mmCIF file of C-alpha atoms in Angstrom:
data_model
loop_
_atom_site.group_PDB
_atom_site.id
_atom_site.type_symbol
_atom_site.label_atom_id
_atom_site.label_comp_id
_atom_site.label_asym_id
_atom_site.label_seq_id
_atom_site.Cartn_x
_atom_site.Cartn_y
_atom_site.Cartn_z
ATOM 1 C CA MET A 17 26.286 -22.748 27.577
ATOM 2 C CA ASN A 18 24.429 -19.423 26.547
ATOM 3 C CA ARG A 19 24.551 -17.436 29.926
ATOM 4 C CA TRP A 20 22.257 -14.775 28.731
ATOM 5 C CA LEU A 21 19.157 -16.722 28.486
ATOM 6 C CA SER A 22 18.187 -19.938 29.518
ATOM 7 C CA PRO A 23 16.864 -22.522 26.802
ATOM 8 C CA PRO A 24 13.313 -22.670 27.832
ATOM 9 C CA LEU A 25 13.107 -18.637 28.050
ATOM 10 C CA ALA A 26 14.476 -17.997 24.766
ATOM 11 C CA GLY A 27 12.523 -20.874 23.154
ATOM 12 C CA TRP A 28 9.380 -18.492 24.472
ATOM 13 C CA LEU A 29 10.567 -15.414 23.282
ATOM 14 C CA LEU A 30 11.138 -16.775 19.886
ATOM 15 C CA LEU A 31 7.811 -18.505 20.056
ATOM 16 C CA GLY A 32 6.694 -14.825 20.669
ATOM 17 C CA LEU A 33 8.204 -13.506 17.963
ATOM 18 C CA ARG A 34 7.176 -16.173 15.295
ATOM 19 C CA LEU A 35 3.704 -15.336 16.451
ATOM 20 C CA LEU A 36 3.698 -11.540 16.130
ATOM 21 C CA ALA A 37 5.573 -11.665 12.870
ATOM 22 C CA GLY A 38 3.504 -14.670 11.574
ATOM 23 C CA ILE A 39 -0.111 -12.748 12.711
ATOM 24 C CA VAL A 40 0.926 -9.666 11.242
ATOM 25 C CA PHE A 41 1.875 -11.250 8.014
ATOM 26 C CA ILE A 42 -1.256 -13.325 7.762
ATOM 27 C CA TYR A 43 -3.343 -10.903 8.526
ATOM 28 C CA ALA A 44 -1.878 -8.177 6.077
ATOM 29 C CA SER A 45 -2.340 -11.020 3.266
ATOM 30 C CA LEU A 46 -6.017 -11.455 3.984
ATOM 31 C CA ASP A 47 -7.005 -8.451 2.258
ATOM 32 C CA LYS A 48 -5.027 -8.402 -0.683
ATOM 33 C CA ILE A 49 -6.135 -12.068 -1.627
ATOM 34 C CA VAL A 50 -9.563 -11.029 -1.358
ATOM 35 C CA HIS A 51 -9.113 -8.091 -3.482
ATOM 36 C CA PRO A 52 -6.305 -8.373 -6.137
ATOM 37 C CA ASP A 53 -7.450 -5.609 -8.248
ATOM 38 C CA GLN A 54 -7.266 -3.040 -5.109
ATOM 39 C CA PHE A 55 -3.798 -4.385 -4.294
ATOM 40 C CA ALA A 56 -2.772 -4.079 -7.957
ATOM 41 C CA ARG A 57 -3.743 -0.445 -7.666
ATOM 42 C CA VAL A 58 -2.019 0.246 -4.470
ATOM 43 C CA ILE A 59 1.531 -1.549 -6.057
ATOM 44 C CA TYR A 60 0.841 0.980 -8.993
ATOM 45 C CA ASN A 61 0.741 3.566 -6.602
ATOM 46 C CA TYR A 62 4.113 3.218 -5.650
ATOM 47 C CA LYS A 63 5.514 3.883 -9.098
ATOM 48 C CA ILE A 64 8.580 1.653 -9.023
ATOM 49 C CA LEU A 65 7.343 -1.552 -10.655
ATOM 50 C CA PRO A 66 6.712 -1.449 -14.358
ATOM 51 C CA GLY A 67 3.241 -1.778 -15.302
ATOM 52 C CA GLU A 68 3.477 -5.462 -17.016
ATOM 53 C CA LEU A 69 4.831 -6.831 -13.649
ATOM 54 C CA ILE A 70 2.109 -5.228 -11.258
ATOM 55 C CA ASN A 71 -0.597 -7.802 -11.918
ATOM 56 C CA LEU A 72 1.977 -10.892 -11.219
ATOM 57 C CA LEU A 73 2.927 -9.089 -8.063
ATOM 58 C CA ALA A 74 -0.582 -8.561 -6.998
ATOM 59 C CA ILE A 75 -1.327 -12.124 -7.456
ATOM 60 C CA TRP A 76 1.706 -13.597 -5.839
ATOM 61 C CA LEU A 77 2.708 -11.638 -2.740
ATOM 62 C CA PRO A 78 -0.301 -11.932 -0.950
ATOM 63 C CA TRP A 79 0.127 -15.775 -0.782
ATOM 64 C CA LEU A 80 3.425 -15.689 -0.104
ATOM 65 C CA GLU A 81 2.700 -13.584 2.949
ATOM 66 C CA LEU A 82 0.067 -16.123 4.128
ATOM 67 C CA PHE A 83 1.958 -19.198 3.726
ATOM 68 C CA ALA A 84 5.483 -17.721 5.030
ATOM 69 C CA GLY A 85 3.420 -16.089 8.053
ATOM 70 C CA GLY A 86 1.719 -19.840 8.828
ATOM 71 C CA PHE A 87 4.834 -21.537 8.256
ATOM 72 C CA LEU A 88 6.565 -19.180 10.912
ATOM 73 C CA ILE A 89 4.137 -19.655 13.139
ATOM 74 C CA LEU A 90 3.842 -23.718 12.790
ATOM 75 C CA GLY A 91 7.662 -23.639 12.947
ATOM 76 C CA LEU A 92 7.756 -25.539 9.455
ATOM 77 C CA TRP A 93 10.846 -24.608 7.267
ATOM 78 C CA LEU A 94 11.574 -22.139 9.939
ATOM 79 C CA ARG A 95 14.362 -20.488 8.443
ATOM 80 C CA ALA A 96 13.326 -20.337 4.903
ATOM 81 C CA SER A 97 9.989 -18.936 5.834
ATOM 82 C CA ALA A 98 12.022 -16.290 8.118
ATOM 83 C CA LEU A 99 14.239 -15.726 5.341
ATOM 84 C CA LEU A 100 11.511 -15.091 2.681
ATOM 85 C CA ILE A 101 9.759 -12.757 5.126
ATOM 86 C CA LEU A 102 12.940 -10.987 5.430
ATOM 87 C CA LEU A 103 13.212 -10.351 1.799
ATOM 88 C CA MET A 104 9.576 -9.171 1.703
ATOM 89 C CA LEU A 105 10.478 -6.859 4.403
ATOM 90 C CA VAL A 106 13.520 -5.442 2.544
ATOM 91 C CA ILE A 107 11.778 -4.685 -0.588
ATOM 92 C CA PHE A 108 8.932 -3.100 1.529
ATOM 93 C CA MET A 109 11.374 -0.440 3.329
ATOM 94 C CA VAL A 110 13.190 0.308 0.111
ATOM 95 C CA ALA A 111 9.784 0.911 -1.542
ATOM 96 C CA ILE A 112 8.432 2.800 1.167
ATOM 97 C CA GLY A 113 11.653 4.579 1.518
ATOM 98 C CA ILE A 114 12.018 5.572 -2.379
ATOM 99 C CA ASN A 115 8.396 7.274 -2.034
ATOM 100 C CA VAL A 116 9.172 8.963 1.077
ATOM 101 C CA ILE A 117 11.892 10.537 -0.524
ATOM 102 C CA ARG A 118 10.130 11.432 -3.702
ATOM 103 C CA GLY A 119 6.923 12.687 -1.823
ATOM 104 C CA VAL A 120 4.594 10.200 -3.500
ATOM 105 C CA ASN A 121 1.616 9.915 -1.755
ATOM 106 C CA LEU A 122 1.192 6.096 -0.834
ATOM 107 C CA VAL A 123 -2.532 6.676 -0.998
ATOM 108 C CA CYS A 124 -3.479 7.980 -3.850
ATOM 109 C CA GLY A 125 -0.164 7.677 -5.756
ATOM 110 C CA CYS A 126 -0.038 11.602 -6.309
ATOM 111 C CA PHE A 127 3.138 13.632 -5.417
ATOM 112 C CA THR A 128 2.679 16.137 -2.575
ATOM 113 C CA THR A 129 4.744 18.166 -0.301
ATOM 114 C CA SER A 130 2.297 17.553 2.571
ATOM 115 C CA PRO A 131 4.313 16.414 5.721
ATOM 116 C CA THR A 132 1.446 13.948 6.985
ATOM 117 C CA ALA A 133 2.261 11.696 3.908
ATOM 118 C CA LYS A 134 5.990 11.799 4.860
ATOM 119 C CA ALA A 135 5.139 10.953 8.374
ATOM 120 C CA GLN A 136 2.881 7.934 7.420
ATOM 121 C CA GLY A 137 5.499 6.919 5.277
ATOM 122 C CA ALA A 138 7.840 6.912 7.905
ATOM 123 C CA GLU A 139 5.491 5.077 10.350
ATOM 124 C CA LEU A 140 5.258 2.332 7.992
ATOM 125 C CA LEU A 141 9.019 2.003 7.582
ATOM 126 C CA LEU A 142 9.205 1.880 11.388
ATOM 127 C CA ARG A 143 6.949 -0.999 11.783
ATOM 128 C CA ASP A 144 8.551 -3.047 8.780
ATOM 129 C CA LEU A 145 12.016 -2.083 10.482
ATOM 130 C CA GLY A 146 10.545 -3.482 13.855
ATOM 131 C CA LEU A 147 9.339 -6.771 12.279
ATOM 132 C CA PHE A 148 12.629 -7.037 10.410
ATOM 133 C CA ILE A 149 14.635 -7.254 13.626
ATOM 134 C CA ALA A 150 12.232 -9.856 15.199
ATOM 135 C CA VAL A 151 12.202 -12.166 12.252
ATOM 136 C CA LEU A 152 16.200 -11.545 11.856
ATOM 137 C CA VAL A 153 16.368 -12.680 15.514
ATOM 138 C CA VAL A 154 14.515 -15.949 14.466
ATOM 139 C CA PHE A 155 16.532 -16.442 11.534
ATOM 140 C CA LEU A 156 19.509 -16.571 13.435
ATOM 141 C CA TRP A 157 18.761 -18.258 16.610
ATOM 142 C CA SER A 158 16.425 -20.928 15.160
ATOM 143 C CA GLY A 159 18.970 -24.252 15.159
ATOM 144 C CA THR A 160 22.127 -22.317 16.617
ATOM 145 C CA ARG A 161 24.335 -23.968 18.733
ATOM 146 C CA PHE A 162 23.559 -21.826 21.861
ATOM 147 C CA PHE A 163 20.428 -24.520 22.438
ATOM 148 C CA ARG A 164 22.405 -27.485 22.258
ATOM 149 C CA ARG A 165 20.963 -29.973 24.856
ATOM 150 C CA SER A 166 24.454 -31.215 25.890
ATOM 151 C CA SER A 167 27.411 -29.225 25.950
ATOM 152 C CA GLY A 168 29.529 -31.823 24.206
ATOM 153 C CA ALA A 169 30.806 -31.197 20.489
ATOM 154 C CA THR A 170 28.121 -32.543 18.991
ATOM 155 C CA ARG A 171 26.921 -31.513 15.693
ATOM 156 C CA GLU A 172 23.209 -32.076 16.344
ATOM 157 C CA THR A 173 21.281 -28.898 17.822
ATOM 158 C CA VAL A 174 18.063 -28.751 19.492
ATOM 159 C CA SER A 175 15.951 -26.706 17.636
ATOM 160 C CA VAL A 176 14.531 -24.156 19.925
ATOM 161 C CA SER A 177 11.160 -24.781 21.194
ATOM 162 C CA PRO A 178 9.481 -24.516 24.628
ATOM 163 C CA SER A 179 8.479 -27.839 24.998
ATOM 164 C CA PRO A 180 9.749 -31.176 23.036
ATOM 165 C CA LYS A 181 6.310 -31.895 21.620
ATOM 166 C CA LEU A 182 5.895 -28.427 19.685
ATOM 167 C CA GLY A 183 9.476 -28.928 18.164
ATOM 168 C CA ASN A 184 10.647 -26.952 15.003
ATOM 169 C CA ARG A 185 10.594 -29.312 12.340
ATOM 170 C CA ASN A 186 13.792 -27.731 10.560
ATOM 171 C CA MET B 26 21.936 -27.393 11.939
ATOM 172 C CA GLU B 27 20.384 -26.519 8.702
ATOM 173 C CA SER B 28 22.677 -25.125 5.978
ATOM 174 C CA LEU B 29 22.310 -21.977 4.546
ATOM 175 C CA GLY B 30 22.117 -23.853 0.915
ATOM 176 C CA GLN B 31 19.405 -26.173 2.235
ATOM 177 C CA THR B 32 17.646 -22.811 3.627
ATOM 178 C CA ILE B 33 17.845 -21.165 0.176
ATOM 179 C CA ARG B 34 16.689 -24.126 -1.646
ATOM 180 C CA ARG B 35 13.840 -24.587 0.370
ATOM 181 C CA SER B 36 13.023 -20.724 0.170
ATOM 182 C CA ILE B 37 13.209 -20.872 -3.765
ATOM 183 C CA LEU B 38 10.790 -24.221 -3.558
ATOM 184 C CA PHE B 39 8.500 -22.532 -1.282
ATOM 185 C CA PHE B 40 8.526 -19.281 -3.539
ATOM 186 C CA VAL B 41 7.911 -21.237 -6.591
ATOM 187 C CA ALA B 42 5.379 -23.604 -5.178
ATOM 188 C CA THR B 43 3.353 -20.509 -3.925
ATOM 189 C CA GLY B 44 3.663 -18.981 -7.276
ATOM 190 C CA ILE B 45 1.813 -22.252 -8.975
ATOM 191 C CA TRP B 46 -0.775 -21.897 -6.280
ATOM 192 C CA ALA B 47 -1.475 -18.215 -6.517
ATOM 193 C CA LEU B 48 -1.732 -18.669 -10.384
ATOM 194 C CA LEU B 49 -3.893 -21.569 -10.012
ATOM 195 C CA VAL B 50 -6.257 -19.443 -7.522
ATOM 196 C CA ASN B 51 -6.434 -16.536 -9.734
ATOM 197 C CA TRP B 52 -7.302 -18.641 -12.578
ATOM 198 C CA VAL B 53 -10.384 -20.281 -10.880
ATOM 199 C CA SER B 54 -11.152 -17.357 -8.751
ATOM 200 C CA PRO B 55 -14.175 -14.960 -9.722
ATOM 201 C CA ARG B 56 -11.987 -12.206 -8.292
ATOM 202 C CA GLY B 57 -9.041 -13.400 -10.401
ATOM 203 C CA ILE B 58 -7.292 -10.617 -12.407
ATOM 204 C CA PRO B 59 -5.152 -10.991 -15.745
ATOM 205 C CA LEU B 60 -1.705 -11.552 -15.792
ATOM 206 C CA VAL B 61 -1.131 -8.284 -17.298
ATOM 207 C CA GLY B 62 -2.881 -5.163 -16.612
ATOM 208 C CA PHE B 63 -3.252 -1.908 -17.884
ATOM 209 C CA TRP B 64 -0.968 0.298 -15.711
ATOM 210 C CA PRO B 65 -0.068 3.392 -17.854
ATOM 211 C CA SER B 66 3.136 5.394 -17.444
ATOM 212 C CA GLY B 67 5.220 8.064 -18.694
ATOM 213 C CA ARG B 68 3.891 8.906 -22.167
ATOM 214 C CA ASP B 69 0.569 6.364 -21.811
ATOM 215 C CA LEU B 70 -0.272 8.301 -18.677
ATOM 216 C CA GLU B 71 -0.492 11.276 -20.493
ATOM 217 C CA LYS B 72 -3.183 9.879 -22.781
ATOM 218 C CA LEU B 73 -5.195 8.838 -20.284
ATOM 219 C CA GLU B 74 -8.882 10.613 -20.391
ATOM 220 C CA ARG B 75 -10.252 9.141 -17.219
ATOM 221 C CA PRO B 76 -9.506 7.631 -13.876
ATOM 222 C CA LEU B 77 -8.591 4.287 -14.219
ATOM 223 C CA ALA B 78 -11.041 3.095 -11.662
ATOM 224 C CA TYR B 79 -14.015 5.174 -13.293
ATOM 225 C CA GLN B 80 -17.496 3.740 -13.643
ATOM 226 C CA PRO B 81 -20.318 4.796 -15.961
ATOM 227 C CA THR B 82 -21.958 5.641 -12.366
ATOM 228 C CA ASP B 83 -19.317 8.092 -11.485
ATOM 229 C CA ALA B 84 -19.998 11.872 -11.866
ATOM 230 C CA PRO B 85 -19.404 13.436 -15.033
ATOM 231 C CA LEU B 86 -15.830 14.028 -16.425
ATOM 232 C CA VAL B 87 -14.850 17.816 -17.349
ATOM 233 C CA ASN B 88 -11.686 18.671 -19.181
ATOM 234 C CA VAL B 89 -9.763 21.845 -18.633
ATOM 235 C CA LEU B 90 -11.580 23.777 -21.304
ATOM 236 C CA GLU B 91 -15.050 22.932 -19.536
ATOM 237 C CA ALA B 92 -13.383 23.629 -16.070
ATOM 238 C CA SER B 93 -12.476 27.083 -17.342
ATOM 239 C CA LEU B 94 -16.031 27.927 -18.981
ATOM 240 C CA LEU B 95 -17.659 26.480 -15.352
ATOM 241 C CA PHE B 96 -14.799 28.924 -13.408
ATOM 242 C CA GLN B 97 -16.265 31.902 -14.763
ATOM 243 C CA LYS B 98 -19.625 31.160 -13.205
ATOM 244 C CA PRO B 99 -19.487 32.990 -9.764
ATOM 245 C CA GLU B 100 -22.131 30.177 -8.443
ATOM 246 C CA VAL B 101 -19.884 27.187 -9.319
ATOM 247 C CA VAL B 102 -17.724 25.928 -6.709
ATOM 248 C CA PHE B 103 -14.325 24.412 -7.287
ATOM 249 C CA LEU B 104 -13.421 21.743 -4.443
ATOM 250 C CA ASP B 105 -9.492 20.962 -4.457
ATOM 251 C CA VAL B 106 -8.995 17.401 -2.681
ATOM 252 C CA ARG B 107 -5.239 17.837 -2.452
ATOM 253 C CA GLU B 108 -3.581 17.935 1.077
ATOM 254 C CA PRO B 109 -3.568 21.552 2.676
ATOM 255 C CA VAL B 110 0.146 22.220 1.962
ATOM 256 C CA ASP B 111 -0.216 21.604 -2.087
ATOM 257 C CA PHE B 112 -3.398 23.675 -1.641
ATOM 258 C CA ALA B 113 -1.681 26.479 0.126
ATOM 259 C CA LYS B 114 1.076 26.480 -2.275
ATOM 260 C CA GLU B 115 -1.025 27.339 -5.410
ATOM 261 C CA HIS B 116 -4.993 26.374 -6.121
ATOM 262 C CA ILE B 117 -7.517 27.132 -8.428
ATOM 263 C CA PRO B 118 -8.729 30.756 -7.384
ATOM 264 C CA LYS B 119 -11.649 30.842 -4.945
ATOM 265 C CA ALA B 120 -11.282 26.904 -4.629
ATOM 266 C CA ILE B 121 -12.338 25.506 -1.420
ATOM 267 C CA ASN B 122 -9.678 22.667 0.089
ATOM 268 C CA LEU B 123 -11.211 19.490 1.193
ATOM 269 C CA PRO B 124 -8.418 17.214 1.696
ATOM 270 C CA PHE B 125 -9.326 13.471 0.538
ATOM 271 C CA GLU B 126 -7.543 11.977 3.562
ATOM 272 C CA GLU B 127 -9.218 14.170 6.091
ATOM 273 C CA PHE B 128 -12.470 13.947 4.455
ATOM 274 C CA ASP B 129 -14.508 13.557 7.600
ATOM 275 C CA GLU B 130 -12.793 15.949 9.592
ATOM 276 C CA TYR B 131 -13.061 18.729 7.165
ATOM 277 C CA PHE B 132 -16.560 18.235 5.598
ATOM 278 C CA PRO B 133 -18.575 19.439 8.325
ATOM 279 C CA LYS B 134 -16.381 22.698 7.989
ATOM 280 C CA VAL B 135 -17.231 23.187 4.096
ATOM 281 C CA SER B 136 -20.544 21.906 4.116
ATOM 282 C CA GLY B 137 -22.122 25.280 4.815
ATOM 283 C CA ILE B 138 -20.908 26.772 1.956
ATOM 284 C CA VAL B 139 -20.554 23.531 -0.199
ATOM 285 C CA THR B 140 -24.136 22.283 -0.370
ATOM 286 C CA PRO B 141 -25.799 19.879 -2.627
ATOM 287 C CA GLU B 142 -27.879 21.967 -4.799
ATOM 288 C CA LYS B 143 -24.630 23.836 -5.787
ATOM 289 C CA GLU B 144 -22.580 23.057 -8.763
ATOM 290 C CA ILE B 145 -19.064 21.593 -7.799
ATOM 291 C CA VAL B 146 -16.188 20.970 -9.672
ATOM 292 C CA VAL B 147 -14.006 18.809 -7.808
ATOM 293 C CA TYR B 148 -9.920 18.189 -8.985
ATOM 294 C CA CYS B 149 -6.774 16.896 -7.308
ATOM 295 C CA ALA B 150 -3.127 16.602 -8.320
ATOM 296 C CA GLY B 151 -2.920 15.408 -11.671
ATOM 297 C CA LEU B 152 -3.489 12.277 -14.055
ATOM 298 C CA ASP B 153 -2.129 9.811 -11.458
ATOM 299 C CA CYS B 154 -4.250 10.900 -8.853
ATOM 300 C CA ASP B 155 -7.660 9.549 -8.106
ATOM 301 C CA ALA B 156 -8.800 11.103 -5.160
ATOM 302 C CA SER B 157 -10.884 13.407 -7.465
ATOM 303 C CA LEU B 158 -12.730 10.189 -8.118
ATOM 304 C CA TYR B 159 -13.239 8.829 -4.709
ATOM 305 C CA ALA B 160 -14.078 12.268 -3.432
ATOM 306 C CA CYS B 161 -16.952 12.620 -5.772
ATOM 307 C CA ARG B 162 -18.090 8.834 -4.723
ATOM 308 C CA LEU B 163 -18.251 10.248 -1.175
ATOM 309 C CA LEU B 164 -19.926 13.190 -2.125
ATOM 310 C CA GLN B 165 -22.465 11.315 -4.407
ATOM 311 C CA GLU B 166 -23.267 9.026 -1.150
ATOM 312 C CA LYS B 167 -23.824 12.402 0.888
ATOM 313 C CA GLY B 168 -26.622 13.345 -1.882
ATOM 314 C CA TYR B 169 -24.553 15.682 -4.138
ATOM 315 C CA GLN B 170 -25.663 15.544 -7.625
ATOM 316 C CA LYS B 171 -24.318 18.333 -9.827
ATOM 317 C CA LEU B 172 -20.849 17.268 -9.636
ATOM 318 C CA HIS B 173 -18.242 17.646 -12.323
ATOM 319 C CA MET B 174 -15.092 15.528 -11.987
ATOM 320 C CA PHE B 175 -12.169 17.787 -13.344
ATOM 321 C CA PHE B 176 -9.871 14.712 -14.004
ATOM 322 C CA GLY B 177 -6.041 15.797 -14.651
ATOM 323 C CA GLY B 178 -6.996 18.563 -12.081
ATOM 324 C CA TRP B 179 -4.215 21.046 -10.985
ATOM 325 C CA GLN B 180 -2.049 19.585 -13.550
ATOM 326 C CA LYS B 181 -4.272 20.446 -16.411
ATOM 327 C CA TRP B 182 -5.205 23.863 -14.980
ATOM 328 C CA LYS B 183 -1.163 24.538 -14.725
ATOM 329 C CA GLU B 184 -0.549 23.392 -18.399
ATOM 330 C CA ALA B 185 -3.375 25.657 -19.840
ATOM 331 C CA GLY B 186 -1.675 28.498 -18.001
ATOM 332 C CA MET B 187 -4.981 29.268 -16.234
ATOM 333 C CA PRO B 188 -4.843 32.166 -13.272
ATOM 334 C CA VAL B 189 -3.736 30.781 -9.587
ATOM 335 C CA GLN B 190 -4.341 31.701 -6.242
ATOM 336 C CA LYS B 191 -2.363 30.969 -3.002
ATOM 337 C CA GLY B 192 -2.466 30.639 0.653
ATOM 338 C CA GLN B 193 -5.524 29.389 2.560
ATOM 339 C CA GLY B 194 -8.054 30.513 0.325
ATOM 340 C CA LEU B 195 -11.655 31.083 1.761
ATOM 341 C CA ALA B 196 -11.782 31.231 5.622
ATOM 342 C CA ILE B 197 -13.537 28.548 6.851
ATOM 343 C CA PRO B 198 -15.329 29.506 10.023
#
């Protein structure tokens, strides 16, 4: 049995992480869904993606964020939604990192030597890194053998949940 | 325990299903966008004559030649909306710095000199910078009528070999 964290407590912790990451992603997606043209412009400002793909990403990504965030909170297809969120975060961090190094101002898409622009980029990076760690924990812990009900060598594991009713429908 | 393979399969299904949904919504939505947009880069960017988001209601555009003619009139004010660090490196002589990203902070400081009756030329970094467009819109909201948007701004000025000035520029009280 896991000595560090008793199952009910671990369940609450994981639920907290899921809520945090899920809410952030859902909230972030809303404006982009309503204004895909503005979001496309933001993607363009990053100067990474070829022009032909920008609109597709602007159309697709916000819904991925919304649904993955929602599934994460509800515990539906938990590992899959967590995996997608992790992938999205990696892509975001790489994109921000590239532009912090290049010195591109993410707001206007122009080159600048201003430390403010770098600081803003670094702040975004840290935020995404924090989310990444939170969701990584969810990904690694959901459905792991730490939370077996019985200490026997059974294959079946209890998915993490604070109460049986909520359950993660893995 | 769900296998990694199952997780990956579900992720792919999730990804594809979301994509289909997204494309459908985009198709029926009044705010939908074309699947391929006009996003110039490289040589296409060099041919751009106006900001991508430019509307007919925006301030009139000037090119580098027109800007240089306005430059020779002492009563015309040049407004540089780039970041202070970039401004201090080099800017159009006698230009005033009103960084777009700190607009609300800097505007009260410069509004004594930069008044609505003055003729103003607004510029930012270059062809991929729209800050001059957005700054002009903010100024228009404040009642400024005699605005000229110098699109391509600093980049075009330098390319034309025009005079430059370094430092903080006019002392702002």
